[in-house]
Short mmCIF file of C-alpha atoms in Angstrom, two decimals:
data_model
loop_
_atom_site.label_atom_id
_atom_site.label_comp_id
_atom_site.label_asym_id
_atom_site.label_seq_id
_atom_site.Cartn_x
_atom_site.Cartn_y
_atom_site.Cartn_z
CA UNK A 1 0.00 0.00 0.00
CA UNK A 2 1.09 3.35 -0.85
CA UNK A 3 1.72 5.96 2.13
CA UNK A 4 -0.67 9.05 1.64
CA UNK A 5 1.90 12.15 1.21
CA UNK A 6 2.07 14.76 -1.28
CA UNK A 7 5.03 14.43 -3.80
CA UNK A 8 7.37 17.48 -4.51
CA UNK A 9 7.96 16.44 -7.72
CA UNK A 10 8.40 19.07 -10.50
CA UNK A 11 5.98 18.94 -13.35
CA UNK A 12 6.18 19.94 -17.36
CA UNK A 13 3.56 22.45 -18.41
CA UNK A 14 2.52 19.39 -20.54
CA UNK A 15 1.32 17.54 -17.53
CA UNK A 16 0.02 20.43 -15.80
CA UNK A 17 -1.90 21.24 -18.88
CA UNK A 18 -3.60 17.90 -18.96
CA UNK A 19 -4.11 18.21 -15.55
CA UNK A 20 -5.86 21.55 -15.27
CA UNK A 21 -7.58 20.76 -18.79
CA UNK A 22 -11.89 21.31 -18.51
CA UNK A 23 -14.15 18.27 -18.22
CA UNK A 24 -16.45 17.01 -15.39
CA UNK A 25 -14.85 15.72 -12.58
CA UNK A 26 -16.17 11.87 -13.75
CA UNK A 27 -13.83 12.84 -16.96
CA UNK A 28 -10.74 13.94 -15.17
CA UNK A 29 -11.58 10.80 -12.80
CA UNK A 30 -11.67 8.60 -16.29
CA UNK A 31 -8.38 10.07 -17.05
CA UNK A 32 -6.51 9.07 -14.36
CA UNK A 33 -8.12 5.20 -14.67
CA UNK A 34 -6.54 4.75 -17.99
CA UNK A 35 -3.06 6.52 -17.11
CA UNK A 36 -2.66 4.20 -14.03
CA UNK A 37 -4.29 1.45 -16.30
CA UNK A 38 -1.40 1.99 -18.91
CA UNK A 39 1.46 2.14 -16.45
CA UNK A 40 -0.17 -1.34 -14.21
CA UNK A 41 -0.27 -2.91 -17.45
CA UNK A 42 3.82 -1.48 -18.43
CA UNK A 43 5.26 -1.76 -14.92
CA UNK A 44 2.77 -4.37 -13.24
CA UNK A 45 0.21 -3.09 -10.45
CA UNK A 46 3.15 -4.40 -8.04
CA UNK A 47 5.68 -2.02 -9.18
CA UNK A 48 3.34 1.10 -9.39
CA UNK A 49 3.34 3.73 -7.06
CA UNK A 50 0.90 6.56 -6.39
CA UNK A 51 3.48 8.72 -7.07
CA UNK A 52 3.82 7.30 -10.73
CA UNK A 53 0.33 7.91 -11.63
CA UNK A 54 0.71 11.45 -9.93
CA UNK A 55 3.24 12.11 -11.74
CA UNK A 56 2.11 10.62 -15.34
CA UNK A 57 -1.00 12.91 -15.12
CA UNK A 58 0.66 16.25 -13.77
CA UNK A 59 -0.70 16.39 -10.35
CA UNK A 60 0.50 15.88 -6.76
CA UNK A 61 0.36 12.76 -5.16
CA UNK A 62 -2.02 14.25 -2.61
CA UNK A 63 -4.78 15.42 -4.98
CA UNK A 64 -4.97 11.64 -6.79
CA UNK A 65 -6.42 10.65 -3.53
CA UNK A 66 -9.28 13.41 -4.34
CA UNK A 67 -10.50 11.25 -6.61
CA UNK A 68 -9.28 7.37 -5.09
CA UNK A 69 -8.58 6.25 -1.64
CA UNK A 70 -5.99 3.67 -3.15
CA UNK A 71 -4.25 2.55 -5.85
CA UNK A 72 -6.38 -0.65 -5.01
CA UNK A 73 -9.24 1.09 -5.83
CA UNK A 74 -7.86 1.80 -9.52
CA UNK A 75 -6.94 -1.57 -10.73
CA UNK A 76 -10.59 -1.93 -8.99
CA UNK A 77 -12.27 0.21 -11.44
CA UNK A 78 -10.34 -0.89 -14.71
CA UNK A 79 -10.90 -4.72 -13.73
CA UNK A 80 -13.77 -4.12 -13.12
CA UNK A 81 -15.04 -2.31 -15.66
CA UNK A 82 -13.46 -5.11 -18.29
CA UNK A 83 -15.31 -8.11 -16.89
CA UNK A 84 -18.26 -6.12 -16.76
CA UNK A 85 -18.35 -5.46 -20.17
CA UNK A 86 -17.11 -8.98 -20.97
CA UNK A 87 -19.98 -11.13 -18.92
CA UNK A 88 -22.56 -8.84 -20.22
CA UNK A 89 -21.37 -9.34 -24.30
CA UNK A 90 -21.67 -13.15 -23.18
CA UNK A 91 -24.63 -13.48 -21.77
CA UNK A 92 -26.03 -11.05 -24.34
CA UNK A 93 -24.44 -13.58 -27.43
CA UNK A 94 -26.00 -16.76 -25.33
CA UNK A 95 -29.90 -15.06 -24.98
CA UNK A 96 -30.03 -15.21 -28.59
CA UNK A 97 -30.76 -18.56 -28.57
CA UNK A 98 -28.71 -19.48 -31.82
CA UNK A 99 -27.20 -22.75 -32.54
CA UNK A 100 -23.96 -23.45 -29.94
CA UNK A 101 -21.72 -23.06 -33.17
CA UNK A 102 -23.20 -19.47 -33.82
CA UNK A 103 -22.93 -19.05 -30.21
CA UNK A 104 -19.36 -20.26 -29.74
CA UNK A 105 -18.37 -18.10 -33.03
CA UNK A 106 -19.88 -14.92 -31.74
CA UNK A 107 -18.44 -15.18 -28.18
CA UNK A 108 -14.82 -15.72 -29.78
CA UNK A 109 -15.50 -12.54 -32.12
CA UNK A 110 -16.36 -11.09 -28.34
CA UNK A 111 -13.20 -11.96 -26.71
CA UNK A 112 -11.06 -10.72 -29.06
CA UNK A 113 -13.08 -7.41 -29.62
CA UNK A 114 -11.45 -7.12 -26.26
CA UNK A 115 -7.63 -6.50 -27.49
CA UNK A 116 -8.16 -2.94 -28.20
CA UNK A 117 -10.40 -1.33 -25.79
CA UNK A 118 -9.11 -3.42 -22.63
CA UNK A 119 -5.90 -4.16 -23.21
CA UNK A 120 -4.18 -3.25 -20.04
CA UNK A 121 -6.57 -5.08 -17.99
CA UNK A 122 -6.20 -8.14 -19.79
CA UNK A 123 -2.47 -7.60 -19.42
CA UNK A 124 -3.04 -6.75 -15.57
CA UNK A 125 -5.30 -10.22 -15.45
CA UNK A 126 -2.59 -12.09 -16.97
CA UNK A 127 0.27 -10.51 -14.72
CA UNK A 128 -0.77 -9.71 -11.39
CA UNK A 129 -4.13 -12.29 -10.91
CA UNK A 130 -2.14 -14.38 -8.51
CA UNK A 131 -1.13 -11.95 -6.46
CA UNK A 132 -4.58 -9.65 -6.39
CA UNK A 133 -6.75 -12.41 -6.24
CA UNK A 134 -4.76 -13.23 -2.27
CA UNK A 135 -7.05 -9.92 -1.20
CA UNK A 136 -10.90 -10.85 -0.47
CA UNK A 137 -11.82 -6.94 -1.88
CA UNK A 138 -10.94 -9.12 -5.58
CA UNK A 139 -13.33 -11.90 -4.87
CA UNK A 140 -14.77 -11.26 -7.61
CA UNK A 141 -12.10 -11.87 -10.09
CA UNK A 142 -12.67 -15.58 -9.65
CA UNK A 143 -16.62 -15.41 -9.51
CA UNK A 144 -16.15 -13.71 -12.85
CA UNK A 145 -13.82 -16.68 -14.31
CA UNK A 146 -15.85 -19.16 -12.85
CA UNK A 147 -18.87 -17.70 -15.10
CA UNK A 148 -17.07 -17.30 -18.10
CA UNK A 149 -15.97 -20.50 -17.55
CA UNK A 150 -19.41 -21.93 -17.25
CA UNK A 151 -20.85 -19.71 -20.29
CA UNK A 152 -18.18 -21.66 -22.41
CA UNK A 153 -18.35 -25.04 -21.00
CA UNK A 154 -22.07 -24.91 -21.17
CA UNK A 155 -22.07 -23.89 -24.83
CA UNK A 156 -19.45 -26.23 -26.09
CA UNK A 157 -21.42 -29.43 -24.20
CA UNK A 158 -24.89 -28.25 -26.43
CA UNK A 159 -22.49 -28.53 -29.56
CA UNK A 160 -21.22 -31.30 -28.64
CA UNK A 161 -25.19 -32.71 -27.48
CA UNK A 162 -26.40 -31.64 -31.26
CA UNK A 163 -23.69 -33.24 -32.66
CA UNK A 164 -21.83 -29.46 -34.00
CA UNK A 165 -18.82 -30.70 -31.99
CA UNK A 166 -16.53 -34.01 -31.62
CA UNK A 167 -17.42 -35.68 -28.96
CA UNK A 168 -14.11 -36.98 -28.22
CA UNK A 169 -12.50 -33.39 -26.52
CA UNK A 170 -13.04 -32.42 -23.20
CA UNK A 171 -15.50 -29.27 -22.27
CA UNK A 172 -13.10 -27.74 -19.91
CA UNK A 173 -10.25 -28.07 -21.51
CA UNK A 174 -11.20 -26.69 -24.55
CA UNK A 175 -12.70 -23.46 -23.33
CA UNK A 176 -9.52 -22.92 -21.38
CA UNK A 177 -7.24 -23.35 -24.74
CA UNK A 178 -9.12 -21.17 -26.54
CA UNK A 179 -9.70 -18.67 -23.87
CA UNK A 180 -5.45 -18.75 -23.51
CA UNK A 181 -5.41 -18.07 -26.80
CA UNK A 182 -7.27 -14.75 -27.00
CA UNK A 183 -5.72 -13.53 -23.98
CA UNK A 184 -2.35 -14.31 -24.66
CA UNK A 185 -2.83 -12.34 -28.28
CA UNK A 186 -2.37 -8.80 -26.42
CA UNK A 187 0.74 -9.37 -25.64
CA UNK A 188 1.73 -9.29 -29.43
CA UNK A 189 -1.41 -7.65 -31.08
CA UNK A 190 -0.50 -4.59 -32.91
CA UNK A 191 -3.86 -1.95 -34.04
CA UNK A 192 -2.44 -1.45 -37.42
CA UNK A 193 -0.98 -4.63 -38.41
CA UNK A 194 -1.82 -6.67 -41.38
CA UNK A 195 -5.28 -8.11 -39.56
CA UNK A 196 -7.24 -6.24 -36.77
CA UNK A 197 -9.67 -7.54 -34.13
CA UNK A 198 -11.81 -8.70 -36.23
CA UNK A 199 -9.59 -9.97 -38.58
CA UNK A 200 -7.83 -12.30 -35.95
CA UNK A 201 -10.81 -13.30 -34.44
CA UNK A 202 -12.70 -14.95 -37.99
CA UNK A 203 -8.91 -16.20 -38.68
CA UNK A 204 -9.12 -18.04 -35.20
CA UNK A 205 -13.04 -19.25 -35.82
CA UNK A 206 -12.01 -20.94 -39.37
CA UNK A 207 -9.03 -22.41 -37.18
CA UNK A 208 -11.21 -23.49 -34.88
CA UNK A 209 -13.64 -25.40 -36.39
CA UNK A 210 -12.08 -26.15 -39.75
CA UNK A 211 -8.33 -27.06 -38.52
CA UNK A 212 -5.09 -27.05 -40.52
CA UNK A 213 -4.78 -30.13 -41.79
CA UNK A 214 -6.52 -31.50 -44.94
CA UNK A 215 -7.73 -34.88 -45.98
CA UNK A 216 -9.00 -37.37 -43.47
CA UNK A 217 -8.93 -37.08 -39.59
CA UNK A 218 -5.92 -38.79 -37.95
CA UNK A 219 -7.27 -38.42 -34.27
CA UNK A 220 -10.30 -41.01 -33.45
CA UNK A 221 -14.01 -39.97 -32.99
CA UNK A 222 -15.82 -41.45 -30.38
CA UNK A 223 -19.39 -41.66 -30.44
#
């Protein structure tokens, strides 16, 4: 935890500009979430100081807590904020009540929709989960897996039930190799490159259900 003392810390008039720049206070509070979201995600939440994200958006260290009691209460807001938008895109994609391919295809296109707009908290997710997760105030972070979890599992056992998927791979284990997949894509996803978001994600779907190889299956089918 991060004493609570002001920081004498010189600033540029580039960072006091920002600082003093008009909005609402709920903007100026937004601010700050995604400049201490950019350096958890750069530094990890570990490494962070108050100070840091003081200093990154041109204000004392004193008048962040104005706005948060804790640098806790940050990675809070921007974890927060991601598996909210996450659980609700799933369960939104399941209450159509399409086929568990459709389903499956659209919660993929979902996941890695993700890469752009929440990129540093998937990166946080992937790099600090063990150690927030030790702190009952981020209960929640493994309620929220356990969902996703179940929103996947659930879906790939009605493909598997209608006869869309093999039979022959396991539920769990499935879900979790594709969820690695998506996740693990920020951490070499580029906006710009030769395929965005969307791009990746149909690339991954034809992947997915399709495979690589061509001709007959080598791997046995049960059932």
């Amino acid at each position: 935890m991060t004493t609570r003392k002001n920081s004498g810390a010189t600033t540029t008039p580039a960072k006091r500009q920002r600082a003093t720049s008009t909005g609402s206070a709920s903007e100026r509070r937004d601010h700050l979430v995604k400049l201490a979201a950019e350096l958890f995600a750069r530094k990890g939440f570990q490494a962070t100081t108050v100070r840091e994200i003081a200093d990154e958006a041109g204000i004392l260290s004193g008048s962040l807590y104005h706005h948060f009691d804790s640098k806790e209460t940050i990675v809070d807001e921007v974890l927060s904020t991601f598996l909210d938008d996450l659980i609700a895109r799933y369960r939104a994609a399941v209450d159509t009540s399409a086929d568990p391919r459709t389903v499956l295809s659209e919660m993929v296109r979902i996941g890695f929709g993700t890469l752009e707009p929440h990129r540093a908290a998937i990166t946080v997710m992937q790099n600090d989960w063990n150690y927030l997760r030790q702190f009952e105030r981020f209960n929640y972070l493994v309620k929220a897996e356990d969902e996703v979890e179940q929103i996947w599992v659930t879906q790939i056992k009605a493909g598997q039930a209608a006869g869309q998927f093999r039979r022959d791979v396991d539920p769990k284990l499935t879900y979790r190799m594709i969820r690695d997949t998506i996740w693990v894509a920020v951490r070499w996803f580029r906006p710009g490159g030769r395929l965005n978001t969307s791009g990746l994600a149909e690339h991954y779907i034809t992947v997915l259900f399709d495979g690589v190889a061509t001709g007959e299956r080598t791997t046995q089918r049960n059932g």
